[in-house]
Coordinates of C-alpha atoms and ligand atoms in Angstrom, one line a residue:
X26 CA -0.4 5.5 17.9
X27 CA 2.8 7.4 17.4
X28 CA 4.6 4.4 16.0
X29 CA 7.6 2.6 17.5
X30 CA 10.7 3.2 15.4
X31 CA 11.2 -0.6 14.9
X32 CA 7.6 -1.0 13.5
X33 CA 5.8 0.1 10.4
X34 CA 2.3 -1.4 11.0
X35 CA 0.0 1.4 9.8
X36 CA 0.1 5.0 8.6
X37 CA -3.0 6.0 10.5
X38 CA -1.9 7.9 13.5
X39 CA 1.7 8.4 12.4
X40 CA 3.0 11.9 12.8
X41 CA 3.1 13.8 9.4
X42 CA 6.8 14.5 10.0
X43 CA 7.5 10.8 10.4
X44 CA 5.7 10.2 7.1
X45 CA 7.6 13.0 5.4
X46 CA 10.9 11.6 6.7
X47 CA 10.1 8.2 5.3
X48 CA 9.2 9.8 1.9
X49 CA 12.3 11.9 1.9
X50 CA 14.6 8.9 2.5
X51 CA 12.7 7.0 -0.2
X52 CA 13.2 9.9 -2.6
X53 CA 16.9 10.0 -1.6
X54 CA 17.4 6.2 -1.5
X55 CA 20.4 6.3 -3.8
X56 CA 22.3 7.8 -0.8
X57 CA 22.0 4.5 1.2
X58 CA 25.3 2.5 1.2
X59 CA 25.4 -0.9 -0.4
X60 CA 26.3 -2.4 3.0
X61 CA 23.8 -0.4 5.0
X62 CA 22.1 -3.6 6.3
X63 CA 25.2 -5.9 6.2
X64 CA 24.6 -8.6 8.8
X65 CA 20.8 -8.0 9.0
X66 CA 18.4 -10.8 8.0
X67 CA 15.1 -9.8 6.3
X68 CA 12.4 -12.5 6.6
X69 CA 9.7 -12.2 4.1
X70 CA 6.6 -14.0 5.6
X71 CA 4.0 -14.0 2.8
X72 CA 0.9 -15.9 3.5
X73 CA -1.1 -14.2 0.7
X74 CA 0.0 -14.0 -2.9
X75 CA 2.1 -11.1 -4.0
X76 CA 4.3 -10.0 -6.9
X77 CA 5.2 -6.3 -6.4
X78 CA 5.5 -6.2 -2.7
X79 CA 7.5 -9.5 -2.3
X80 CA 9.9 -8.8 -5.1
X81 CA 10.5 -5.2 -4.2
X82 CA 11.2 -6.0 -0.5
X83 CA 13.7 -8.7 -1.8
X84 CA 15.4 -6.3 -4.2
X85 CA 15.5 -3.5 -1.6
X86 CA 17.1 -5.9 1.0
X87 CA 19.7 -7.0 -1.6
X88 CA 20.6 -3.5 -2.5
X89 CA 21.3 -2.7 1.2
X90 CA 23.5 -5.8 1.7
X91 CA 21.0 -7.7 3.9
X92 CA 20.3 -11.4 3.6
X93 CA 16.8 -12.5 2.7
X94 CA 14.8 -15.6 3.6
X95 CA 11.3 -16.3 2.2
X96 CA 8.5 -18.1 4.0
X97 CA 5.1 -18.7 2.4
X98 CA 2.0 -20.6 3.4
X99 CA 2.5 -23.4 1.0
X100 CA 5.7 -25.3 1.7
X101 CA 6.1 -24.0 5.3
X102 CA 4.8 -25.5 8.6
X103 CA 1.9 -23.0 8.4
X104 CA 0.3 -25.7 6.2
X105 CA 0.5 -28.1 9.2
X106 CA -1.4 -25.6 11.3
X107 CA 1.5 -23.6 12.9
X108 CA 0.2 -20.1 13.9
X109 CA 1.4 -16.8 12.7
X110 CA 2.8 -16.0 16.1
X111 CA 4.7 -19.3 16.4
X112 CA 6.1 -18.9 12.9
X113 CA 7.3 -15.4 13.7
X114 CA 8.9 -16.6 17.0
X115 CA 10.5 -19.5 15.2
X116 CA 12.1 -17.2 12.6
X117 CA 13.2 -14.8 15.4
X118 CA 14.9 -17.6 17.2
X119 CA 17.1 -18.3 14.2
X120 CA 17.9 -14.6 13.7
X121 CA 19.9 -14.3 17.0
X122 CA 19.3 -12.6 20.3
X123 CA 17.6 -9.3 20.5
X124 CA 15.7 -9.6 17.2
X125 CA 18.6 -8.6 14.9
X126 CA 16.3 -8.8 11.9
X127 CA 13.3 -7.5 10.1
X128 CA 10.1 -9.5 9.6
X129 CA 8.0 -8.4 6.6
X130 CA 4.6 -9.9 6.9
X131 CA 1.6 -10.2 4.5
X132 CA -1.4 -12.1 5.9
X133 CA -5.1 -12.6 5.6
X134 CA -5.8 -11.5 9.2
X135 CA -6.4 -7.8 9.9
X136 CA -4.1 -7.0 12.8
X137 CA -1.8 -10.0 11.9
X138 CA 1.3 -7.7 11.6
X139 CA 0.6 -6.3 15.1
X140 CA 0.3 -9.9 16.4
X141 CA 3.8 -10.6 15.0
X142 CA 5.2 -7.3 16.5
X143 CA 3.7 -8.2 19.9
X144 CA 5.3 -11.6 19.9
X145 CA 8.8 -10.8 18.8
X146 CA 11.5 -8.2 19.4
X147 CA 12.3 -8.0 15.7
X148 CA 11.6 -5.0 13.5
X149 CA 8.2 -5.6 11.8
X150 CA 6.9 -4.2 8.5
X151 CA 3.2 -4.8 7.5
X152 CA 3.2 -5.8 3.9
X153 CA -0.7 -5.9 3.9
X154 CA -2.8 -7.5 6.6
X155 CA -6.4 -8.4 5.7
X156 CA -8.5 -5.3 5.3
X157 CA -6.4 -3.2 7.7
X158 CA -3.5 -1.4 6.1
X159 CA -0.7 -1.7 3.5
X160 CA 1.5 1.2 4.7
X161 CA 4.4 0.9 2.2
X162 CA 1.8 1.0 -0.6
X163 CA 0.5 4.3 0.9
X164 CA 4.0 5.7 0.9
X165 CA 4.6 4.5 -2.7
X166 CA 1.4 6.2 -3.8
X167 CA 2.2 9.5 -2.0
X168 CA 5.8 9.5 -3.3
X169 CA 4.6 8.8 -6.9
X170 CA 1.9 11.4 -6.9
X171 CA 4.1 14.0 -5.2
X172 CA 6.7 13.5 -8.0
X173 CA 4.1 13.7 -10.8
X174 CA 2.7 16.9 -9.3
X175 CA 6.1 18.5 -8.7
X176 CA 5.7 18.4 -4.9
X177 CA 8.5 16.1 -4.0
X178 CA 10.6 18.8 -2.4
X179 CA 8.4 18.9 0.7
X180 CA 5.6 16.5 0.0
X181 CA 3.0 19.2 0.7
X182 CA -0.2 18.1 -1.0
X183 CA -2.4 20.9 0.1
X184 CA -5.0 21.8 -2.5
X185 CA -4.7 18.4 -4.2
X186 CA -7.9 16.3 -4.5
X187 CA -7.7 12.5 -4.9
X188 CA -10.5 10.1 -5.7
X189 CA -10.3 6.5 -4.4
X190 CA -12.7 4.4 -6.4
X191 CA -14.0 0.9 -5.6
X192 CA -14.5 -1.3 -2.6
X193 CA -12.9 1.3 -0.2
X194 CA -14.3 -0.2 3.0
X195 CA -12.6 -3.6 2.3
X196 CA -9.4 -2.1 1.0
X197 CA -6.1 -1.9 3.0
X198 CA -4.7 0.2 0.2
X199 CA -7.5 2.7 0.6
X200 CA -7.0 2.9 4.4
X201 CA -3.2 3.6 4.1
X202 CA -3.8 6.1 1.3
X203 CA -6.4 8.0 3.2
X204 CA -4.1 8.2 6.3
X205 CA -1.0 9.2 4.2
X206 CA -2.5 11.6 1.7
X207 CA -4.6 13.5 4.3
X208 CA -1.5 13.8 6.6
X209 CA 0.2 15.5 3.7
X210 CA -2.7 17.9 3.3
X211 CA -4.6 16.4 0.4
X212 CA -8.3 16.0 0.2
X213 CA -9.4 12.4 -0.3
X214 CA -12.9 11.4 -1.7
X215 CA -13.9 7.8 -1.6
X216 CA -16.3 6.7 -4.3
X217 CA -18.3 3.5 -4.6
X218 CA -21.7 2.0 -4.0
X219 CA -23.2 2.7 -0.5
X220 CA -21.9 -0.8 0.5
X221 CA -18.3 -0.1 -0.8
X222 CA -18.1 3.5 0.3
X223 CA -20.4 3.9 3.3
X224 CA -20.7 7.3 5.1
X225 CA -18.9 5.8 8.1
X226 CA -15.6 6.1 6.2
X227 CA -15.7 9.9 6.9
X228 CA -14.4 9.0 10.4
X229 CA -11.0 8.3 8.6
X230 CA -10.8 11.9 7.4
X231 CA -12.1 11.5 3.8
X232 CA -15.2 12.6 2.1
X233 CA -17.6 10.0 0.5
X234 CA -19.6 10.1 -2.8
X235 CA -21.5 7.5 -4.8
X236 CA -21.4 9.6 -8.0
X237 CA -18.3 8.8 -10.0
X238 CA -19.3 10.8 -13.0
X239 CA -19.7 14.0 -11.0
X240 CA -16.3 13.4 -9.3
X241 CA -14.2 12.6 -12.3
X242 CA -13.7 16.2 -13.6
X243 CA -13.1 17.5 -10.1
X244 CA -10.0 15.7 -9.0
X245 CA -6.2 15.8 -9.6
X246 CA -5.8 12.0 -9.4
X247 CA -8.1 8.9 -9.6
X248 CA -6.9 5.9 -7.8
X249 CA -8.9 2.8 -8.8
X250 CA -9.0 -0.2 -6.5
X251 CA -9.0 -3.9 -7.6
X252 CA -12.1 -5.8 -7.0
X253 CA -10.9 -8.3 -4.4
X254 CA -12.6 -11.5 -5.7
X255 CA -10.7 -13.5 -3.1
X256 CA -12.3 -11.5 -0.2
X257 CA -15.9 -11.4 -1.6
X258 CA -18.2 -14.0 -0.2
X259 CA -20.9 -15.9 -2.0
X260 CA -23.2 -12.8 -1.6
X261 CA -21.1 -11.0 -4.2
X262 CA -20.0 -8.2 -1.8
X263 CA -22.7 -5.9 -3.2
X264 CA -20.8 -5.3 -6.5
X265 CA -23.6 -6.6 -8.7
X266 CA -22.6 -8.1 -12.1
X267 CA -19.2 -7.3 -13.6
X268 CA -20.9 -5.4 -16.4
X269 CA -22.9 -3.3 -13.9
X270 CA -19.8 -2.6 -11.9
X271 CA -17.8 -1.4 -14.9
X272 CA -20.7 0.8 -15.9
X273 CA -21.0 2.5 -12.5
X274 CA -17.5 2.5 -11.1
X275 CA -15.1 1.5 -13.8
X276 CA -12.5 3.9 -15.0
X277 CA -13.4 3.5 -18.6
X278 CA -11.7 5.1 -21.5
X279 CA -14.7 7.5 -21.7
X280 CA -14.3 8.5 -18.1
X281 CA -10.6 8.9 -18.5
X282 CA -11.3 11.3 -21.3
X283 CA -13.3 13.5 -19.0
X284 CA -10.5 13.9 -16.4
X285 CA -9.0 17.3 -15.8
X286 CA -6.0 18.3 -17.9
X287 CA -2.9 17.2 -15.9
X288 CA -4.9 14.8 -13.7
X289 CA -3.3 11.4 -13.0
X290 CA -4.5 7.8 -12.9
X291 CA -3.3 5.3 -10.3
X292 CA -3.8 1.7 -9.4
X293 CA -1.9 -0.3 -6.8
X294 CA -2.0 -3.5 -9.0
X295 CA -2.7 -6.2 -9.8
X296 CA -5.4 -4.9 -12.2
X297 CA -8.5 -6.5 -13.6
X298 CA -8.3 -4.9 -17.1
X299 CA -11.7 -4.1 -18.6
X300 CA -13.4 -4.3 -15.2
X301 CA -12.3 -1.6 -12.8
X302 CA -10.0 0.0 -15.4
X303 CA -9.8 0.0 -19.2
X304 CA -6.5 -0.6 -20.9
X305 CA -6.6 2.8 -22.7
X306 CA -6.5 4.5 -19.3
X307 CA -4.1 2.1 -17.4
X308 CA -1.6 2.3 -20.3
X309 CA -2.3 5.9 -21.3
X310 CA -0.4 9.1 -20.8
X311 CA -2.0 9.9 -17.5
X312 CA -1.1 6.5 -16.0
X313 CA 1.3 6.3 -13.0
X314 CA 0.8 2.6 -12.6
X315 CA 4.4 1.5 -13.5
X316 CA 5.9 4.5 -11.8
X317 CA 4.1 3.3 -8.6
X318 CA 5.7 -0.1 -9.1
X319 CA 9.2 1.4 -9.6
X320 CA 8.9 3.6 -6.5
X321 CA 8.3 0.3 -4.5
X322 CA 11.9 -0.5 -4.3
X323 CA 13.1 2.8 -2.9
X324 CA 10.2 3.0 -0.4
X325 CA 11.0 -0.4 0.8
X326 CA 14.7 0.4 1.2
X327 CA 13.7 3.4 3.3
X328 CA 11.3 1.3 5.4
X329 CA 13.8 -1.4 6.0
X330 CA 16.6 1.0 7.0
X331 CA 14.3 3.0 9.3
X332 CA 12.9 -0.1 11.1
X333 CA 16.2 -1.9 11.3
X334 CA 17.8 1.2 12.9
X335 CA 14.8 1.5 15.2
X336 CA 15.3 -2.1 16.3
X337 CA 19.0 -1.6 17.0
X338 CA 18.2 1.5 19.2
X339 CA 15.5 -0.2 21.1
Ligands
LIG428 N1 -1.9 -5.7 -4.0 C1 -2.6 -4.8 -3.2 C2 -2.9 -5.6 -1.8 O1 -2.4 -6.7 -1.7 C3 -3.9 -4.4 -3.8 C4 -4.7 -5.6 -4.3 O2 -4.3 -6.7 -4.2 O3 -5.8 -5.2 -4.7 O4 -3.5 -5.0 -1.0
CP429 N1 0.2 -3.6 -4.8 C1 0.5 -4.8 -4.3 O1 0.6 -4.9 -3.1 O2 0.8 -5.7 -5.2 P1 1.1 -7.3 -4.9 O3 -0.1 -7.9 -4.2 O4 1.4 -7.9 -6.2 O5 2.3 -7.3 -3.9

């Protein structure tokens, strides 16, 4: 998938130059005019909880002069059974002919953002759809890591090794990061139990290991994933007890102390402190966690401008 200019649904399959352009305009977001999106409506359709993504899309839209409307599951007609498609078409009908707006969608269904894109002419940005992708998070993480490593001039990450640790198979953040980081030349290693990091993940272009202790001293960054309790069924998702999980796959203070000099710690947030990550690591010198959050606003400004322009040209 080469990616229509009005859509940002996934990073997998996007041309590396397209990814680099988005990263460069995120890096240079101060160059956007305050009225860049004057007259454009941004509809935030959030049917799963969010703090970082929802707030940063709102701030980004406001900084570009757009108007913002918020729709969530509770309090909207979704709670009366209206479908995602019908909700999107309803919002589009209020935006004016030709889809003169951007729909930002977070939903439980993998492929939900594509369903919105297929049923409207609006620009559509995937803000996290089920287990599929979270493309703006992938861009945030690539921008933040490139900056930390002094690679933000060209976003060339060749020679850089990144570990993604946790329930990689269920993680939309992992999928977007694998696509983005490997497109920029980095090597990505997914680490978790055989259920969380099965060998089949290698088809995405990453390596797989189950041995976190062996991996820790070998990488330039460790990205720890949140345990997604809301997605784990009654079977426990193969994570075992919380104590066991922390022992095998937690980024503990002890493991943090065995990372390479100059290696970085990342987490997309929200964090389960003391479970997948210890506070000494998440709040320590190596941590990029709050820099990831800060980068969210400029990445979302760049995504909104790119998709809104793509929509006007279509
Ligand atoms: N906030 C990210 C997401 O919604 C990561 C997470 O929740 O674990 O995908
Ligand atoms: N990283 C992320 O998407 O955070 P939220 O779920 O708080 O938006």
